[in-house]
Amino acid sequence: MITFLQKYFILILNIFVISTIGIFYFLPLDFNIYYTDFPLKLFFRIIIGIVIIVSCIDIFFRWKTLVQNISPFRTFITILASFLICLYPYKYKMILGLGIVLLLLCLFYGIYKRTFYRPHPIMIAFFLLSFVKFLSILWSDNFSKSFHHIDYYCLFIMLPIVSCFYKVQKKELYPFIYISFIVFINLMTLNIASYIFLVKQYQKPLFSFLSLSKGYLGDISYIETMKWSVTLHQSMIGWGFLLVFVMGYWLWRENKQKWITTWHIIFYFTLLIMVSLIIQARVVILGIGIIMLVFLWVELMKRIKLKKKIIYTSFAALIILFLLPFLIIKKNNYFNDEIRNRMNIAAWNSFKESPVFGKGAGSEENVIIKAGYDFHTLHNDYLSTLVEQGLVGFVFILLFHLFVIYFGLKHKFLLGVYVLITFFLFNTTEGIMGSPICIPLFLFCLLPPEDTSCSSSEKELSLPSDIPT
């Protein structure tokens, strides 16, 4: 009985919380967190503290198995990396400083251990992309403005260097993913609880969020349900939840039932759908469907015996996958955004004027101003690269994507493929490339780990052994 409670502690607790607050919605009580003298911001800070405590209790139950055979210092690095992921939906700006600390710790540890790894093609492509981003300052029209526009890439010049001294071991991925998975279940429950309190306060139907309309709450903004977060951006919060879902799915397939059970995955998936509709994160609503297709594709590929068919069908599926978001956004009124369409057209016209090298760092702001809007970015990293660094920059970002997919399949390391596809979805609608959250994710999730031997079901998905590296 104790083992069962420990294994399903988070599930039982969160289901109990949601059920209790769901019953509260139907009770004729006047109390509501949105209508009290107690400061709302302080209330949510207290709740976040409780979320941390509850998460720590669950992690404590599994601590010995999670960090088994991992050295104390590497355990600390893994926990710090996972902590950065957990911070993202709450206060993403805090990640920058801690990301620098993470890189320095990895670098110093590698130097101390005298380890050196041959530069990986994935990181070489990423280094060249970052270098071209910096180099494009030279042909921009305003040096100081352009440097300020891409200064965050300083860290990403350093990331490929660090990867030559520190390589994540496969067993370190388990605590890295599990910790953030558990924390995010609690945060999504908090978001749903906030929603129930809000609709009760303003006498709205409990299932208003199913309407697929940004105005589903009338005069009240759905942003109110996210007041627990300092980030307060529905796409960023929702994308973070989606990202950890694909990571958790990989861990579930990798070590069935050991840490993340089928019930954990089902519960997380249910919460993810509800929260994405509540906060109207359209990129996540779209992304859930596409990610499900990716998981289905992987399962189908395991049943194809001819290796050549795996290669052909995989590349065909990837082409469809990359085109699908554009088609859905263009044809569907709910996902369509006229402002972004106009900015995209202006960006394409700018690219045609200087297709090879682009117009330099920061030039996307000029494109946006000419289109008649006041944004800092095009909310599309691929278009931004075409405008600022032209085809030269786009080739490197394309190589980066292709290398992640190729080496992920070659080494049977599907985590990198899942994470990359989630990045692709967000890069086409908001833009995440170069953000501090990339530091722990690229370091832990994109490069095949040291011990790439697979004892999981992913072992069945393989490429021909005669493909040259």
Coordinates of C-alpha atoms in Angstrom, one line a residue:
M1 CA 0.0 0.0 0.0
I2 CA 2.8 2.4 0.9
T3 CA 4.6 1.6 -2.3
F4 CA 1.4 2.3 -4.3
L5 CA 0.9 5.7 -2.6
Q6 CA 4.5 6.6 -3.2
K7 CA 4.3 5.6 -6.9
Y8 CA 1.1 7.5 -7.5
F9 CA 1.4 10.3 -4.9
I10 CA 1.4 13.2 -7.4
L11 CA -1.6 11.7 -9.4
I12 CA -3.7 11.1 -6.3
L13 CA -3.0 14.5 -4.9
N14 CA -3.7 16.4 -8.1
I15 CA -6.8 14.5 -8.9
F16 CA -8.0 15.2 -5.4
V17 CA -7.3 18.9 -5.7
I18 CA -9.1 19.3 -9.1
S19 CA -12.0 17.2 -7.9
T20 CA -12.4 19.2 -4.7
I21 CA -12.2 22.6 -6.5
G22 CA -14.6 21.2 -9.2
I23 CA -17.1 20.4 -6.4
F24 CA -16.5 23.9 -4.9
Y25 CA -17.7 25.4 -8.2
F26 CA -21.2 24.0 -7.7
L27 CA -21.5 25.0 -4.0
P28 CA -23.3 28.2 -3.1
L29 CA -20.2 29.7 -1.3
D30 CA -19.1 33.3 -1.6
F31 CA -15.4 32.7 -1.0
N32 CA -13.2 33.2 -4.0
I33 CA -9.5 33.9 -4.4
Y34 CA -10.4 36.5 -7.0
Y35 CA -12.6 38.4 -4.6
T36 CA -10.8 38.7 -1.3
D37 CA -8.8 41.3 0.5
F38 CA -5.8 39.0 0.5
P39 CA -3.2 40.1 -2.2
L40 CA -3.6 37.8 -5.2
K41 CA 0.1 37.9 -6.1
L42 CA 1.1 36.9 -2.5
F43 CA -1.5 34.1 -2.5
F44 CA 0.0 32.6 -5.7
R45 CA 3.5 32.9 -4.3
I46 CA 2.4 30.8 -1.3
I47 CA 0.8 28.3 -3.7
I48 CA 4.0 28.1 -5.8
G49 CA 5.9 27.4 -2.5
I50 CA 3.5 24.5 -1.8
V51 CA 4.0 23.2 -5.4
I52 CA 7.7 23.1 -4.8
I53 CA 7.3 21.2 -1.5
V54 CA 4.9 18.7 -3.0
S55 CA 7.2 18.1 -5.9
C56 CA 10.2 17.6 -3.6
I57 CA 8.2 15.0 -1.6
D58 CA 7.5 13.0 -4.7
I59 CA 11.1 13.3 -5.9
F60 CA 12.3 12.2 -2.4
F61 CA 10.2 9.0 -2.8
R62 CA 12.2 8.1 -5.9
W63 CA 15.5 9.7 -5.2
K64 CA 17.7 6.6 -4.8
T65 CA 16.5 5.1 -8.1
L66 CA 16.6 8.4 -10.0
V67 CA 20.3 9.3 -9.2
Q68 CA 21.6 5.7 -8.9
N69 CA 25.2 5.4 -10.1
I70 CA 25.4 9.2 -10.8
S71 CA 28.3 11.1 -9.1
P72 CA 27.2 13.9 -6.7
F73 CA 28.6 16.7 -8.8
R74 CA 26.9 15.4 -12.0
T75 CA 23.7 15.0 -10.0
F76 CA 24.0 18.6 -9.0
I77 CA 24.4 19.7 -12.7
T78 CA 21.5 17.6 -13.7
I79 CA 19.2 19.0 -11.0
L80 CA 20.3 22.6 -11.9
A81 CA 19.5 21.9 -15.6
S82 CA 16.1 20.5 -14.7
F83 CA 15.5 23.5 -12.4
L84 CA 16.0 25.8 -15.3
I85 CA 13.3 24.0 -17.2
C86 CA 10.9 24.3 -14.2
L87 CA 11.6 28.0 -14.0
Y88 CA 10.6 28.7 -17.6
P89 CA 6.8 28.9 -17.2
Y90 CA 7.1 30.8 -13.9
K91 CA 9.8 33.4 -14.6
Y92 CA 11.8 32.7 -17.8
K93 CA 14.1 35.7 -17.3
M94 CA 15.8 34.1 -14.3
I95 CA 17.1 31.3 -16.6
L96 CA 19.8 33.5 -18.2
G97 CA 22.1 33.9 -15.1
L98 CA 21.6 30.3 -14.0
G99 CA 22.2 29.1 -17.6
I100 CA 25.7 30.8 -17.5
V101 CA 26.4 29.0 -14.2
L102 CA 25.4 25.7 -15.7
L103 CA 27.7 26.2 -18.7
L104 CA 30.6 27.1 -16.5
L105 CA 30.1 24.2 -14.2
C106 CA 30.0 21.8 -17.1
L107 CA 33.1 23.4 -18.6
F108 CA 35.1 23.3 -15.4
Y109 CA 34.1 19.8 -14.6
G110 CA 35.3 18.6 -18.1
I111 CA 38.6 20.4 -17.7
Y112 CA 39.0 19.0 -14.2
K113 CA 38.3 15.5 -15.4
R114 CA 40.5 16.1 -18.5
T115 CA 37.8 14.9 -20.9
F116 CA 37.5 16.1 -24.5
Y117 CA 35.0 15.0 -27.1
R118 CA 35.3 15.5 -30.8
P119 CA 33.0 18.4 -31.8
H120 CA 29.6 16.9 -32.8
P121 CA 28.2 17.9 -36.2
I122 CA 25.0 19.1 -34.5
M123 CA 27.0 21.6 -32.4
I124 CA 29.3 22.5 -35.3
A125 CA 26.2 23.5 -37.3
F126 CA 24.8 25.4 -34.3
F127 CA 28.2 27.2 -33.7
L128 CA 28.3 28.3 -37.4
L129 CA 24.8 29.6 -37.2
S130 CA 25.6 31.6 -34.1
F131 CA 28.9 32.8 -35.7
V132 CA 27.0 34.0 -38.8
K133 CA 24.5 35.8 -36.6
F134 CA 27.3 37.8 -35.0
L135 CA 29.0 38.3 -38.3
S136 CA 25.9 39.8 -39.8
I137 CA 26.4 42.8 -37.5
L138 CA 29.1 43.9 -40.1
W139 CA 26.5 44.5 -42.9
S140 CA 23.7 45.9 -40.8
D141 CA 22.8 49.6 -40.9
N142 CA 23.2 50.3 -37.2
F143 CA 26.0 48.5 -35.3
S144 CA 25.0 49.1 -31.7
K145 CA 21.3 48.4 -32.4
S146 CA 22.1 45.2 -34.3
F147 CA 24.4 43.9 -31.6
H148 CA 21.8 44.5 -28.9
H149 CA 19.4 42.5 -31.2
I150 CA 21.4 39.3 -31.2
D151 CA 23.6 39.7 -28.1
Y152 CA 21.9 36.7 -26.5
Y153 CA 23.8 34.5 -29.0
C154 CA 27.0 35.0 -26.9
L155 CA 26.0 32.0 -24.8
F156 CA 25.4 29.9 -27.9
I157 CA 28.9 30.5 -29.1
M158 CA 29.9 29.0 -25.8
L159 CA 27.5 26.1 -25.8
P160 CA 29.2 24.0 -28.6
I161 CA 32.6 24.6 -26.8
V162 CA 31.2 23.3 -23.5
S163 CA 29.8 20.2 -25.3
C164 CA 33.4 19.3 -26.2
F165 CA 34.2 19.0 -22.5
Y166 CA 31.0 17.7 -21.0
K167 CA 28.7 15.0 -22.4
V168 CA 25.5 13.9 -20.7
Q169 CA 25.1 10.3 -19.8
K170 CA 21.9 8.5 -20.5
K171 CA 21.1 7.8 -16.9
E172 CA 21.3 11.5 -16.2
L173 CA 18.4 12.1 -18.5
Y174 CA 16.0 10.3 -16.2
P175 CA 16.1 12.7 -13.2
F176 CA 16.4 15.7 -15.6
I177 CA 13.1 14.8 -17.2
Y178 CA 11.2 13.4 -14.3
I179 CA 11.7 16.4 -12.0
S180 CA 10.3 18.9 -14.6
F181 CA 7.5 16.4 -15.5
I182 CA 6.3 16.3 -11.9
V183 CA 6.6 20.0 -11.3
F184 CA 4.7 20.8 -14.5
I185 CA 1.8 18.5 -13.5
N186 CA 1.4 20.5 -10.3
L187 CA 1.6 23.8 -12.3
M188 CA -1.1 22.7 -14.7
T189 CA -3.3 21.7 -11.9
L190 CA -2.8 25.2 -10.4
N191 CA -3.8 26.8 -13.7
I192 CA -6.9 24.7 -13.9
A193 CA -7.8 25.5 -10.3
S194 CA -7.3 29.2 -11.0
Y195 CA -9.6 28.9 -14.0
I196 CA -12.4 27.2 -11.9
F197 CA -12.2 30.0 -9.3
L198 CA -12.3 32.6 -12.1
V199 CA -15.4 31.2 -13.9
K200 CA -17.2 30.7 -10.6
Q201 CA -16.5 34.3 -9.6
Y202 CA -17.9 35.7 -12.8
Q203 CA -20.6 33.1 -13.2
K204 CA -19.4 31.5 -16.4
P205 CA -20.1 27.9 -17.5
L206 CA -17.5 25.5 -16.2
F207 CA -16.5 24.3 -19.6
S208 CA -16.4 27.7 -21.3
F209 CA -12.8 26.9 -22.4
L210 CA -14.1 24.4 -25.0
S211 CA -15.4 27.1 -27.2
L212 CA -12.2 27.7 -29.2
S213 CA -12.5 31.4 -28.9
K214 CA -10.2 33.9 -27.3
G215 CA -13.3 35.8 -26.0
Y216 CA -14.8 32.7 -24.3
L217 CA -14.8 34.6 -20.9
G218 CA -16.5 37.7 -22.3
D219 CA -15.1 40.9 -20.7
I220 CA -12.7 38.9 -18.5
S221 CA -9.3 37.9 -20.0
Y222 CA -8.1 34.3 -19.8
I223 CA -4.7 35.9 -18.8
E224 CA -6.2 36.1 -15.3
T225 CA -5.9 32.3 -15.0
M226 CA -2.1 32.7 -15.4
K227 CA -1.5 35.2 -12.6
W228 CA 0.5 32.6 -10.8
S229 CA 3.2 33.1 -13.4
V230 CA 5.6 36.1 -13.8
T231 CA 6.1 35.0 -17.4
L232 CA 2.4 35.7 -18.2
H233 CA 2.6 34.7 -21.8
Q234 CA 0.2 32.0 -22.9
S235 CA 2.3 30.6 -25.8
M236 CA 5.5 30.4 -23.8
I237 CA 3.8 28.8 -20.8
G238 CA 1.9 26.3 -23.0
W239 CA 4.9 25.5 -25.1
G240 CA 6.9 24.7 -22.0
F241 CA 4.2 22.3 -20.9
L242 CA 4.1 20.6 -24.4
L243 CA 7.9 20.3 -24.4
V244 CA 8.0 18.5 -21.1
F245 CA 5.2 16.2 -22.3
V246 CA 7.3 14.9 -25.2
M247 CA 10.2 14.5 -22.9
G248 CA 8.0 12.6 -20.4
Y249 CA 6.7 10.4 -23.3
W250 CA 10.2 9.5 -24.2
L251 CA 11.0 8.5 -20.6
W252 CA 7.9 6.5 -20.4
R253 CA 8.8 4.6 -23.5
E254 CA 12.4 4.2 -22.4
N255 CA 11.8 2.9 -18.9
K256 CA 8.2 1.6 -18.9
Q257 CA 6.4 2.1 -15.5
K258 CA 9.6 2.7 -13.6
W259 CA 9.2 6.4 -13.0
I260 CA 6.5 7.7 -15.3
T261 CA 3.7 5.3 -15.7
T262 CA 0.9 5.1 -18.3
W263 CA -1.4 6.8 -15.9
H264 CA 1.1 9.7 -15.5
I265 CA 1.2 10.1 -19.3
I266 CA -2.6 10.0 -19.7
F267 CA -3.1 12.5 -16.8
Y268 CA -0.5 14.9 -18.1
F269 CA -1.9 14.7 -21.6
T270 CA -5.4 15.5 -20.3
L271 CA -4.2 18.4 -18.2
L272 CA -2.2 19.7 -21.3
I273 CA -5.2 19.8 -23.5
M274 CA -7.3 21.5 -20.8
V275 CA -4.7 24.1 -20.0
S276 CA -3.9 24.9 -23.7
L277 CA -7.6 25.6 -24.3
I278 CA -7.9 27.6 -21.1
I279 CA -5.0 29.9 -21.9
Q280 CA -5.7 29.9 -25.6
A281 CA -2.2 28.8 -26.6
R282 CA -3.0 28.1 -30.3
V283 CA 0.5 26.9 -31.1
V284 CA 0.1 24.2 -28.4
I285 CA -3.3 23.2 -29.5
L286 CA -1.9 22.8 -33.0
G287 CA 1.3 21.2 -31.6
I288 CA -0.6 18.5 -29.7
G289 CA -2.1 17.1 -32.8
I290 CA 1.2 17.2 -34.7
I291 CA 3.1 15.5 -31.9
M292 CA 0.5 12.8 -31.8
L293 CA 1.1 12.2 -35.5
V294 CA 4.9 12.0 -34.8
F295 CA 4.3 9.4 -32.1
L296 CA 2.1 7.4 -34.4
W297 CA 4.7 7.6 -37.2
V298 CA 7.3 6.2 -34.8
E299 CA 5.1 3.3 -33.9
L300 CA 4.4 2.5 -37.6
M301 CA 8.1 2.6 -38.5
K302 CA 8.7 -0.1 -35.9
R303 CA 6.5 -2.4 -37.8
I304 CA 8.2 -1.8 -41.2
K305 CA 10.8 -4.5 -41.8
L306 CA 12.5 -3.1 -44.9
K307 CA 15.1 -0.5 -43.8
K308 CA 14.9 1.4 -47.1
K309 CA 11.2 1.9 -46.6
I310 CA 11.9 3.4 -43.2
I311 CA 14.3 6.0 -44.7
Y312 CA 11.9 7.0 -47.5
T313 CA 8.8 7.1 -45.4
S314 CA 10.6 9.0 -42.7
F315 CA 11.8 11.8 -45.0
A316 CA 8.3 12.0 -46.6
A317 CA 6.7 12.2 -43.2
L318 CA 9.2 15.0 -42.1
I319 CA 8.4 17.0 -45.2
I320 CA 4.7 16.7 -44.5
L321 CA 5.3 17.5 -40.9
F322 CA 7.1 20.7 -41.7
L323 CA 4.5 21.9 -44.2
L324 CA 1.5 21.0 -42.1
P325 CA 1.6 23.9 -39.6
F326 CA 1.9 26.4 -42.4
L327 CA -1.2 24.9 -44.2
I328 CA -3.3 24.8 -41.1
I329 CA -2.4 28.3 -40.0
K330 CA -3.2 29.6 -43.5
K331 CA -6.5 27.8 -44.1
N332 CA -8.0 27.8 -40.6
N333 CA -9.6 31.0 -39.3
Y334 CA -8.9 30.1 -35.6
F335 CA -5.2 29.7 -36.2
N336 CA -4.9 32.4 -38.9
D337 CA -3.4 35.7 -37.9
E338 CA -3.7 38.6 -40.4
I339 CA -1.0 40.7 -38.7
R340 CA 1.5 37.9 -38.9
N341 CA 0.6 37.2 -42.5
R342 CA 1.4 40.8 -43.4
M343 CA 4.7 40.7 -41.5
N344 CA 5.6 37.4 -43.2
I345 CA 4.9 38.9 -46.7
A346 CA 7.0 42.0 -45.8
A347 CA 9.8 39.7 -44.6
W348 CA 9.7 37.6 -47.8
N349 CA 9.9 40.7 -49.9
S350 CA 12.9 41.9 -47.8
F351 CA 14.6 38.6 -48.3
K352 CA 14.3 38.8 -52.1
E353 CA 16.1 42.1 -52.0
S354 CA 19.2 40.6 -50.4
P355 CA 18.9 36.8 -50.6
V356 CA 22.4 35.6 -50.1
F357 CA 23.6 37.4 -46.9
G358 CA 20.5 39.1 -45.8
K359 CA 20.3 42.7 -44.5
G360 CA 22.2 42.2 -41.3
A361 CA 21.3 41.7 -37.6
G362 CA 18.4 43.7 -36.4
S363 CA 17.0 44.4 -39.9
E364 CA 13.8 42.4 -39.1
E365 CA 12.7 45.4 -36.9
N366 CA 12.9 47.7 -40.0
V367 CA 10.8 45.2 -41.9
I368 CA 8.2 45.2 -39.1
I369 CA 8.1 49.0 -38.9
K370 CA 7.6 49.2 -42.7
A371 CA 4.7 46.8 -42.4
G372 CA 3.1 49.2 -39.9
Y373 CA 3.6 47.3 -36.7
D374 CA 5.5 47.8 -33.5
F375 CA 7.2 44.5 -32.6
H376 CA 10.8 43.5 -32.0
T377 CA 10.8 40.2 -33.9
L378 CA 8.9 38.6 -36.7
H379 CA 7.8 35.8 -34.3
N380 CA 9.3 33.3 -36.8
D381 CA 13.0 32.3 -36.4
Y382 CA 13.3 30.9 -39.9
L383 CA 12.0 34.1 -41.6
S384 CA 14.1 36.2 -39.2
T385 CA 17.2 34.2 -40.4
L386 CA 16.3 34.7 -44.0
V387 CA 15.9 38.4 -43.6
E388 CA 19.0 39.0 -41.5
Q389 CA 21.5 36.4 -42.6
G390 CA 20.0 35.3 -45.9
L391 CA 20.5 31.9 -47.4
V392 CA 23.9 31.6 -45.7
G393 CA 22.3 31.6 -42.3
F394 CA 19.3 29.5 -43.4
V395 CA 21.6 26.7 -44.6
F396 CA 23.2 26.4 -41.2
I397 CA 19.9 26.4 -39.3
L398 CA 18.6 23.8 -41.8
L399 CA 21.8 21.7 -41.3
F400 CA 21.3 21.9 -37.5
H401 CA 17.8 20.5 -37.9
L402 CA 18.8 17.7 -40.3
F403 CA 21.8 16.6 -38.1
V404 CA 19.5 16.3 -35.0
I405 CA 17.1 14.1 -37.0
Y406 CA 19.8 12.1 -38.7
F407 CA 21.9 11.3 -35.5
G408 CA 18.7 10.8 -33.5
L409 CA 17.6 8.1 -35.8
K410 CA 21.1 6.7 -36.3
H411 CA 21.7 6.3 -32.5
K412 CA 18.0 5.3 -31.8
F413 CA 17.8 8.5 -29.7
L414 CA 14.3 9.8 -30.4
L415 CA 14.3 12.3 -27.5
G416 CA 16.3 14.7 -29.7
V417 CA 13.8 14.3 -32.6
Y418 CA 10.8 14.9 -30.3
V419 CA 12.4 18.0 -28.8
L420 CA 13.5 19.4 -32.1
I421 CA 9.9 19.0 -33.6
T422 CA 8.5 20.9 -30.6
F423 CA 11.1 23.6 -31.1
F424 CA 10.2 23.8 -34.8
L425 CA 6.5 24.4 -33.9
F426 CA 7.3 27.3 -31.6
N427 CA 10.0 28.7 -33.9
T428 CA 7.4 29.1 -36.7
T429 CA 4.9 31.0 -34.5
E430 CA 6.9 32.8 -31.7
G431 CA 10.6 32.2 -31.9
I432 CA 12.7 30.4 -29.2
M433 CA 16.1 29.9 -31.0
G434 CA 18.8 31.5 -28.9
S435 CA 16.7 31.8 -25.8
P436 CA 18.3 30.8 -22.5
I437 CA 16.0 27.8 -22.2
C438 CA 17.9 26.3 -25.1
I439 CA 21.0 25.9 -22.9
P440 CA 19.8 22.9 -20.8
L441 CA 17.7 21.5 -23.6
F442 CA 20.3 21.5 -26.3
L443 CA 23.0 20.2 -23.9
F444 CA 20.8 17.3 -22.5
C445 CA 18.3 16.5 -25.2
L446 CA 19.7 17.0 -28.7
L447 CA 23.1 15.2 -28.6
P448 CA 23.0 11.4 -28.3
P449 CA 24.3 10.6 -24.8
E450 CA 27.5 8.7 -24.0
D451 CA 25.8 5.3 -23.5
T452 CA 23.5 5.2 -26.5
S453 CA 22.8 1.5 -26.2
C454 CA 19.0 1.1 -26.1
S455 CA 17.3 -1.5 -23.9
S456 CA 13.9 0.1 -24.7
S457 CA 11.3 -0.3 -27.4
E458 CA 13.1 2.3 -29.4
K459 CA 15.7 -0.3 -30.2
E460 CA 13.4 -1.6 -32.9
L461 CA 13.6 1.6 -34.9
S462 CA 17.0 1.5 -36.7
L463 CA 18.7 2.7 -39.8
P464 CA 21.0 0.6 -42.1
S465 CA 24.4 0.1 -40.5
D466 CA 26.2 1.0 -43.7
I467 CA 25.1 4.7 -43.7
P468 CA 28.3 6.7 -43.3
T469 CA 28.7 9.1 -40.4

